mmCIF file of C-alpha atoms in Angstrom:
data_model
loop_
_atom_site.group_PDB
_atom_site.id
_atom_site.type_symbol
_atom_site.label_atom_id
_atom_site.label_comp_id
_atom_site.label_asym_id
_atom_site.label_seq_id
_atom_site.Cartn_x
_atom_site.Cartn_y
_atom_site.Cartn_z
ATOM 1 C CA MET A 3 112.408 166.895 161.195
ATOM 2 C CA GLY A 4 109.069 167.986 162.511
ATOM 3 C CA SER A 5 106.661 166.217 164.887
ATOM 4 C CA ILE A 6 106.049 162.478 165.139
ATOM 5 C CA GLY A 7 103.127 162.629 162.744
ATOM 6 C CA SER A 8 104.927 164.738 160.173
ATOM 7 C CA SER A 9 105.476 163.574 156.605
ATOM 8 C CA HIS A 10 109.240 163.595 157.075
ATOM 9 C CA HIS A 11 109.030 161.368 160.164
ATOM 10 C CA GLU A 12 106.776 158.841 158.377
ATOM 11 C CA ALA A 13 109.152 158.772 155.403
ATOM 12 C CA MET A 14 112.120 158.072 157.716
ATOM 13 C CA GLU A 15 110.257 155.152 159.363
ATOM 14 C CA LYS A 16 109.472 153.647 155.980
ATOM 15 C CA TRP A 17 113.109 154.050 154.950
ATOM 16 C CA HIS A 18 114.332 152.215 158.084
ATOM 17 C CA LEU A 19 111.838 149.411 157.492
ATOM 18 C CA LEU A 20 112.995 149.105 153.905
ATOM 19 C CA ARG A 21 116.615 148.750 155.033
ATOM 20 C CA ASN A 22 115.646 146.016 157.554
ATOM 21 C CA LEU A 23 115.592 142.913 155.329
ATOM 22 C CA ALA A 24 114.238 140.650 158.069
ATOM 23 C CA THR A 25 110.885 142.451 158.085
ATOM 24 C CA GLN A 26 110.286 142.287 154.335
ATOM 25 C CA ILE A 27 107.261 140.245 153.320
ATOM 26 C CA GLU A 28 109.300 138.089 150.936
ATOM 27 C CA ARG A 29 111.700 137.060 153.694
ATOM 28 C CA VAL A 30 108.873 136.384 156.152
ATOM 29 C CA PHE A 31 107.028 134.267 153.565
ATOM 30 C CA VAL A 32 110.140 132.281 152.613
ATOM 31 C CA LYS A 33 111.029 131.678 156.258
ATOM 32 C CA ARG A 34 107.517 130.464 157.057
ATOM 33 C CA THR A 35 107.418 128.284 153.943
ATOM 34 C CA ALA A 36 110.762 126.674 154.797
ATOM 35 C CA LYS A 37 109.485 125.831 158.268
ATOM 36 C CA GLU A 38 106.318 124.283 156.862
ATOM 37 C CA VAL A 39 108.389 122.232 154.415
ATOM 38 C CA GLU A 40 110.528 120.978 157.281
ATOM 39 C CA HIS A 41 107.436 119.953 159.282
ATOM 40 C CA ASN A 42 105.835 118.267 156.274
ATOM 41 C CA ARG A 43 109.002 116.291 155.632
ATOM 42 C CA PHE A 44 109.051 115.138 159.236
ATOM 43 C CA ARG A 45 105.440 113.948 159.007
ATOM 44 C CA LEU A 46 106.180 112.170 155.751
ATOM 45 C CA LYS A 47 109.218 110.442 157.277
ATOM 46 C CA ALA A 48 107.041 109.143 160.107
ATOM 47 C CA THR A 49 104.603 107.719 157.558
ATOM 48 C CA ILE A 50 107.414 106.128 155.533
ATOM 49 C CA LYS A 51 108.801 104.417 158.631
ATOM 50 C CA GLY A 52 105.398 102.952 159.426
ATOM 51 C CA VAL A 53 104.896 101.731 155.855
ATOM 52 C CA ARG A 54 108.355 100.142 155.732
ATOM 53 C CA LEU A 55 107.813 98.358 159.050
ATOM 54 C CA LEU A 56 104.462 96.841 158.073
ATOM 55 C CA ALA A 57 105.629 95.954 154.560
ATOM 56 C CA ASN A 58 108.755 94.260 155.905
ATOM 57 C CA GLN A 59 106.690 92.225 158.373
ATOM 58 C CA GLY A 60 103.984 91.426 155.822
ATOM 59 C CA GLN A 61 101.222 92.848 158.032
ATOM 60 C CA ALA A 62 97.876 94.331 157.061
ATOM 61 C CA PHE A 63 97.668 98.136 157.035
ATOM 62 C CA ARG A 64 94.012 98.918 157.507
ATOM 63 C CA GLY A 65 91.716 97.974 160.353
ATOM 64 C CA HIS A 66 88.081 96.963 160.455
ATOM 65 C CA ASP A 67 87.099 100.242 162.143
ATOM 66 C CA GLU A 68 89.319 103.297 161.581
ATOM 67 C CA SER A 69 87.012 105.886 163.117
ATOM 68 C CA GLU A 70 88.131 108.316 165.811
ATOM 69 C CA SER A 71 86.311 106.355 168.516
ATOM 70 C CA SER A 72 87.840 103.007 167.539
ATOM 71 C CA LEU A 73 90.096 101.348 170.111
ATOM 72 C CA ASN A 74 92.104 99.622 167.375
ATOM 73 C CA ASP A 75 92.050 101.538 164.106
ATOM 74 C CA GLY A 76 94.473 99.342 162.164
ATOM 75 C CA ASN A 77 98.154 98.527 162.271
ATOM 76 C CA PHE A 78 99.282 101.573 160.298
ATOM 77 C CA LYS A 79 97.591 104.157 162.509
ATOM 78 C CA GLN A 80 98.639 102.296 165.648
ATOM 79 C CA VAL A 81 102.277 102.322 164.510
ATOM 80 C CA ARG A 82 101.972 106.023 163.774
ATOM 81 C CA LYS A 83 100.576 106.670 167.255
ATOM 82 C CA SER A 84 103.393 104.651 168.815
ATOM 83 C CA TYR A 85 105.873 106.783 166.894
ATOM 84 C CA GLU A 86 104.188 109.909 168.267
ATOM 85 C CA ARG A 87 104.450 108.644 171.848
ATOM 86 C CA MET A 88 108.178 107.938 171.469
ATOM 87 C CA ALA A 89 108.943 111.286 169.822
ATOM 88 C CA SER A 90 110.111 114.365 171.672
ATOM 89 C CA ASP A 91 107.661 117.022 172.820
ATOM 90 C CA ASP A 92 108.332 119.314 169.860
ATOM 91 C CA ASP A 93 108.082 116.482 167.338
ATOM 92 C CA ARG A 94 104.905 115.221 168.990
ATOM 93 C CA VAL A 95 103.324 118.642 168.547
ATOM 94 C CA ILE A 96 104.270 118.617 164.854
ATOM 95 C CA LEU A 97 102.640 115.228 164.312
ATOM 96 C CA GLN A 98 99.517 115.923 166.339
ATOM 97 C CA ASN A 99 98.872 119.393 164.881
ATOM 98 C CA SER A 100 99.106 118.326 161.261
ATOM 99 C CA PRO A 101 96.784 120.176 158.878
ATOM 100 C CA ARG A 102 94.200 118.047 157.145
ATOM 101 C CA ASN A 103 95.970 118.381 153.790
ATOM 102 C CA ALA A 104 99.388 117.372 155.193
ATOM 103 C CA LYS A 105 98.759 114.379 157.469
ATOM 104 C CA TYR A 106 100.225 111.877 154.938
ATOM 105 C CA ILE A 107 98.237 108.960 156.362
ATOM 106 C CA SER A 108 95.515 108.512 153.735
ATOM 107 C CA LEU A 109 95.022 105.256 151.859
ATOM 108 C CA SER A 110 96.261 106.787 148.595
ATOM 109 C CA ILE A 111 99.487 107.958 150.268
ATOM 110 C CA GLN A 112 100.043 104.471 151.703
ATOM 111 C CA LYS A 113 99.571 102.897 148.269
ATOM 112 C CA GLN A 114 101.950 105.366 146.644
ATOM 113 C CA LEU A 115 104.640 104.696 149.232
ATOM 114 C CA LEU A 116 104.164 100.932 148.892
ATOM 115 C CA ASN A 117 104.495 101.241 145.137
ATOM 116 C CA ILE A 118 107.721 103.237 145.515
ATOM 117 C CA LEU A 119 109.172 100.684 147.939
ATOM 118 C CA GLY A 120 108.116 97.836 145.643
ATOM 119 C CA ASN A 121 109.822 99.444 142.658
ATOM 120 C CA ARG A 122 113.010 99.878 144.670
ATOM 121 C CA VAL A 123 112.973 96.201 145.642
ATOM 122 C CA ARG A 124 112.361 95.172 142.040
ATOM 123 C CA GLN A 125 115.218 97.401 140.908
ATOM 124 C CA MET A 126 117.503 95.650 143.409
ATOM 125 C CA ILE A 127 116.384 92.304 141.966
ATOM 126 C CA ARG A 128 117.227 93.615 138.501
ATOM 127 C CA GLU A 129 120.706 94.592 139.650
ATOM 128 C CA GLU A 130 121.107 91.144 141.180
ATOM 129 C CA VAL A 131 120.186 89.475 137.887
ATOM 130 C CA ASP A 132 122.588 91.729 135.980
ATOM 131 C CA ASP A 133 123.366 90.187 132.566
ATOM 132 C CA ALA A 134 122.697 86.589 133.617
ATOM 133 C CA LYS A 135 120.268 84.308 131.837
ATOM 134 C CA PHE A 136 117.055 83.708 133.701
ATOM 135 C CA CYS A 137 113.931 81.562 133.896
ATOM 136 C CA ILE A 138 110.394 82.616 134.679
ATOM 137 C CA LEU A 139 107.912 80.837 136.936
ATOM 138 C CA VAL A 140 104.328 81.943 136.413
ATOM 139 C CA ASN A 141 101.118 81.033 138.192
ATOM 140 C CA VAL A 142 97.627 82.404 137.581
ATOM 141 C CA ALA A 143 95.184 82.667 140.491
ATOM 142 C CA ASP A 144 91.426 82.309 140.366
ATOM 143 C CA LYS A 145 90.965 86.082 140.601
ATOM 144 C CA GLU A 146 92.850 86.516 137.314
ATOM 145 C CA GLN A 147 96.060 87.634 138.968
ATOM 146 C CA MET A 148 99.370 86.501 137.547
ATOM 147 C CA PHE A 149 102.393 85.900 139.784
ATOM 148 C CA ILE A 150 105.812 86.271 138.146
ATOM 149 C CA ILE A 151 108.954 84.808 139.723
ATOM 150 C CA LEU A 152 112.505 85.015 138.383
ATOM 151 C CA ARG A 153 114.968 82.153 138.759
ATOM 152 C CA PHE A 154 118.630 82.837 137.934
ATOM 153 C CA VAL A 155 122.234 82.205 138.920
ATOM 154 C CA ASP A 156 123.777 85.193 140.710
ATOM 155 C CA ARG A 157 127.331 86.473 140.475
ATOM 156 C CA HIS A 158 128.367 84.124 143.284
ATOM 157 C CA SER A 159 127.129 81.073 141.311
ATOM 158 C CA PHE A 160 124.151 80.476 143.628
ATOM 159 C CA ILE A 161 120.668 79.737 142.298
ATOM 160 C CA GLN A 162 118.231 82.429 143.378
ATOM 161 C CA GLU A 163 114.465 82.750 143.110
ATOM 162 C CA ARG A 164 112.966 86.206 143.471
ATOM 163 C CA PHE A 165 109.304 87.131 143.485
ATOM 164 C CA LEU A 166 109.013 89.965 140.967
ATOM 165 C CA LYS A 167 105.443 91.176 140.647
ATOM 166 C CA ILE A 168 101.708 90.477 140.766
ATOM 167 C CA VAL A 169 99.882 91.543 137.612
ATOM 168 C CA SER A 170 96.125 91.816 137.197
ATOM 169 C CA VAL A 171 95.008 90.479 133.821
ATOM 170 C CA SER A 172 91.727 90.923 132.000
ATOM 171 C CA ASP A 173 91.658 87.276 130.941
ATOM 172 C CA THR A 174 93.903 84.208 131.117
ATOM 173 C CA THR A 175 94.427 83.541 127.436
ATOM 174 C CA SER A 176 97.976 82.708 126.417
ATOM 175 C CA LEU A 177 98.418 85.843 124.302
ATOM 176 C CA THR A 178 97.252 88.158 127.084
ATOM 177 C CA LEU A 179 99.585 86.495 129.584
ATOM 178 C CA LYS A 180 102.523 86.775 127.207
ATOM 179 C CA LEU A 181 101.952 90.468 126.529
ATOM 180 C CA GLU A 182 101.750 91.215 130.252
ATOM 181 C CA ILE A 183 104.914 89.203 131.012
ATOM 182 C CA VAL A 184 106.827 90.942 128.227
ATOM 183 C CA LYS A 185 105.590 94.304 129.523
ATOM 184 C CA VAL A 186 106.849 93.558 133.033
ATOM 185 C CA LEU A 187 110.209 92.288 131.783
ATOM 186 C CA SER A 188 110.622 95.361 129.578
ATOM 187 C CA MET A 189 110.003 97.643 132.557
ATOM 188 C CA PHE A 190 113.218 96.296 134.120
ATOM 189 C CA ASN A 191 115.182 95.903 130.892
ATOM 190 C CA LEU A 192 115.036 92.096 130.956
ATOM 191 C CA GLN A 193 115.252 90.777 127.414
ATOM 192 C CA VAL A 194 113.122 87.800 126.371
ATOM 193 C CA GLU A 195 116.113 86.555 124.364
ATOM 194 C CA ASN A 196 117.919 85.903 127.662
ATOM 195 C CA MET A 197 115.168 83.583 128.895
ATOM 196 C CA ARG A 198 116.350 79.995 129.335
ATOM 197 C CA GLY A 199 113.384 78.325 130.992
ATOM 198 C CA GLN A 200 109.650 78.492 131.649
ATOM 199 C CA GLY A 201 107.735 76.884 134.491
ATOM 200 C CA TYR A 202 103.935 76.640 134.441
ATOM 201 C CA ASP A 203 101.200 74.154 135.203
ATOM 202 C CA ARG A 204 99.681 71.794 132.652
ATOM 203 C CA ALA A 205 96.688 73.954 131.773
ATOM 204 C CA SER A 206 96.055 74.222 128.040
ATOM 205 C CA ASN A 207 96.593 77.979 127.950
ATOM 206 C CA MET A 208 100.023 77.498 129.536
ATOM 207 C CA SER A 209 101.391 74.271 128.079
ATOM 208 C CA GLY A 210 99.492 73.975 124.794
ATOM 209 C CA ILE A 211 101.752 72.730 122.007
ATOM 210 C CA TRP A 212 100.570 75.202 119.383
ATOM 211 C CA ASN A 213 98.975 78.185 121.112
ATOM 212 C CA GLY A 214 100.100 77.772 124.730
ATOM 213 C CA LEU A 215 102.112 80.392 126.572
ATOM 214 C CA HIS A 216 105.331 78.386 126.354
ATOM 215 C CA ALA A 217 104.869 77.937 122.585
ATOM 216 C CA LEU A 218 104.506 81.700 122.091
ATOM 217 C CA PHE A 219 107.729 82.366 124.001
ATOM 218 C CA LEU A 220 109.560 79.672 122.032
ATOM 219 C CA GLU A 221 108.856 81.671 118.868
ATOM 220 C CA ASP A 222 110.897 84.564 120.274
ATOM 221 C CA CYS A 223 113.500 82.508 122.142
ATOM 222 C CA PRO A 224 114.019 78.853 121.109
ATOM 223 C CA TYR A 225 116.147 78.206 124.228
ATOM 224 C CA ALA A 226 113.334 78.965 126.701
ATOM 225 C CA TYR A 227 112.571 75.332 127.472
ATOM 226 C CA TYR A 228 109.316 74.514 129.225
ATOM 227 C CA LEU A 229 109.124 72.433 132.415
ATOM 228 C CA HIS A 230 106.003 71.423 134.245
ATOM 229 C CA CYS A 231 105.882 73.001 137.717
ATOM 230 C CA PHE A 232 107.408 70.461 140.114
ATOM 231 C CA ALA A 233 105.108 71.372 143.012
ATOM 232 C CA HIS A 234 102.027 70.942 140.838
ATOM 233 C CA ARG A 235 103.438 67.729 139.396
ATOM 234 C CA LEU A 236 103.948 66.351 142.909
ATOM 235 C CA GLN A 237 100.403 67.305 143.833
ATOM 236 C CA LEU A 238 99.018 65.510 140.776
ATOM 237 C CA ALA A 239 101.135 62.443 141.561
ATOM 238 C CA LEU A 240 99.866 62.320 145.142
ATOM 239 C CA ASN A 241 96.266 62.759 144.008
ATOM 240 C CA GLY A 242 96.668 59.998 141.441
ATOM 241 C CA ALA A 243 98.282 57.654 143.965
ATOM 242 C CA ALA A 244 95.588 58.366 146.560
ATOM 243 C CA LYS A 245 92.797 57.681 144.082
ATOM 244 C CA GLY A 246 94.464 54.380 143.177
ATOM 245 C CA VAL A 247 94.272 53.158 146.796
ATOM 246 C CA HIS A 248 90.638 53.017 147.828
ATOM 247 C CA ASP A 249 91.215 53.119 151.592
ATOM 248 C CA THR A 250 93.533 56.126 151.347
ATOM 249 C CA TYR A 251 91.181 57.999 149.037
ATOM 250 C CA ARG A 252 88.215 57.292 151.333
ATOM 251 C CA PHE A 253 90.185 58.408 154.408
ATOM 252 C CA PHE A 254 91.165 61.784 152.970
ATOM 253 C CA SER A 255 87.704 62.357 151.504
ATOM 254 C CA THR A 256 86.119 61.709 154.894
ATOM 255 C CA LEU A 257 88.737 63.858 156.619
ATOM 256 C CA LEU A 258 87.936 66.741 154.274
ATOM 257 C CA LEU A 259 84.243 66.490 155.129
ATOM 258 C CA VAL A 260 85.004 66.447 158.861
ATOM 259 C CA VAL A 261 87.298 69.484 158.653
ATOM 260 C CA ASN A 262 84.767 71.473 156.623
ATOM 261 C CA PHE A 263 81.995 70.509 159.049
ATOM 262 C CA MET A 264 83.957 71.643 162.109
ATOM 263 C CA ASP A 265 85.332 74.862 160.609
ATOM 264 C CA SER A 266 81.894 76.061 159.535
ATOM 265 C CA SER A 267 80.779 76.658 163.145
ATOM 266 C CA ALA A 268 82.571 78.280 166.072
ATOM 267 C CA LYS A 269 80.269 76.399 168.457
ATOM 268 C CA ARG A 270 81.367 73.050 167.016
ATOM 269 C CA LYS A 271 85.026 74.027 167.313
ATOM 270 C CA GLY A 272 84.477 74.980 170.957
ATOM 271 C CA ALA A 273 82.720 71.680 171.680
ATOM 272 C CA LEU A 274 85.548 69.736 170.014
ATOM 273 C CA LYS A 275 88.142 71.646 172.047
ATOM 274 C CA ALA A 276 86.272 70.961 175.305
ATOM 275 C CA ALA A 277 85.967 67.255 174.456
ATOM 276 C CA ARG A 278 89.672 67.069 173.696
ATOM 277 C CA GLU A 279 90.537 68.749 177.003
ATOM 278 C CA ASP A 280 88.377 66.229 178.913
ATOM 279 C CA GLU A 281 90.065 63.389 177.060
ATOM 280 C CA ILE A 282 93.526 64.697 178.000
ATOM 281 C CA LEU A 283 92.540 65.016 181.654
ATOM 282 C CA ASN A 284 91.260 61.429 181.675
ATOM 283 C CA LEU A 285 94.460 60.150 180.062
ATOM 284 C CA ILE A 286 96.540 62.014 182.652
ATOM 285 C CA ALA A 287 94.469 60.581 185.500
ATOM 286 C CA LEU A 288 94.906 57.050 184.129
ATOM 287 C CA GLY A 289 98.640 57.582 183.613
ATOM 288 C CA ASN A 290 98.417 56.826 179.900
ATOM 289 C CA LEU A 291 99.789 60.190 178.806
ATOM 290 C CA GLN A 292 103.414 61.187 179.190
ATOM 291 C CA THR A 293 103.811 64.366 181.192
ATOM 292 C CA ASP A 294 106.566 65.747 178.953
ATOM 293 C CA ILE A 295 104.139 66.232 176.042
ATOM 294 C CA ILE A 296 101.249 67.644 178.072
ATOM 295 C CA PHE A 297 102.607 71.150 177.686
ATOM 296 C CA LEU A 298 102.834 70.762 173.903
ATOM 297 C CA ILE A 299 99.252 69.557 173.719
ATOM 298 C CA ILE A 300 98.078 72.502 175.818
ATOM 299 C CA LEU A 301 99.880 74.885 173.460
ATOM 300 C CA ALA A 302 98.207 73.245 170.487
ATOM 301 C CA LEU A 303 94.779 73.664 172.068
ATOM 302 C CA CYS A 304 95.291 77.330 172.992
#
């Protein structure tokens, strides 16, 4: 009723718009939000694939120079760029036009994803252990990091060794190490009472009869027998045998000095490589070098 600008005509337009659900602000907002969620999930999946690839291969994530002008800004960003190049045109636009707050490539995001993947692997190790008895192998590095390894017999009666976790410790006293080990075992519902063996080195904080780490665990579980680490025992035996033979000890001591002297300078390493190449050429010219091993020597020098 009335002209186009009449009150009745405006009321009819508003009524038609109200009946059209697709034009309502709530529907428009929900539709836009759902699309953004879909794009964010796609970007996050691309990041997860890159993290899984590098973690599975044991490669470094970050590069020396990660600026925009860098030709090689680290393995993670290079993998992400490779994923962009292989994606379709629409997916490439989604990855390249990511907002700054939804790129999912920051260092904190990488660490969070690595932590999630690590927890999933540790949970799989826990399921593999099941209710079996287990042993722990522990080593403490110079940077006060403790490495925990589980040794157990799986459901197929095979002996398995699984690296469980690296734990940073404030100090390397026996009590601190025990509390951290118990904390890690409790995280995965591994009872200390099921421990049947301990493997450490012969340091006093580990193997001390009264206050060593193995003695503290024996108080909670008398069946957790302690064994000196076989690899460390072999190393001590070889060192002791070498020191007992003067010529052998002198040879390895001199060899250590030579290696340290050469590795400390790139110029010395280059001169040694050039001298070795000249020596090989002379041996070939004199016929004193078999031709079937020349290729192996060249590979070793490259």
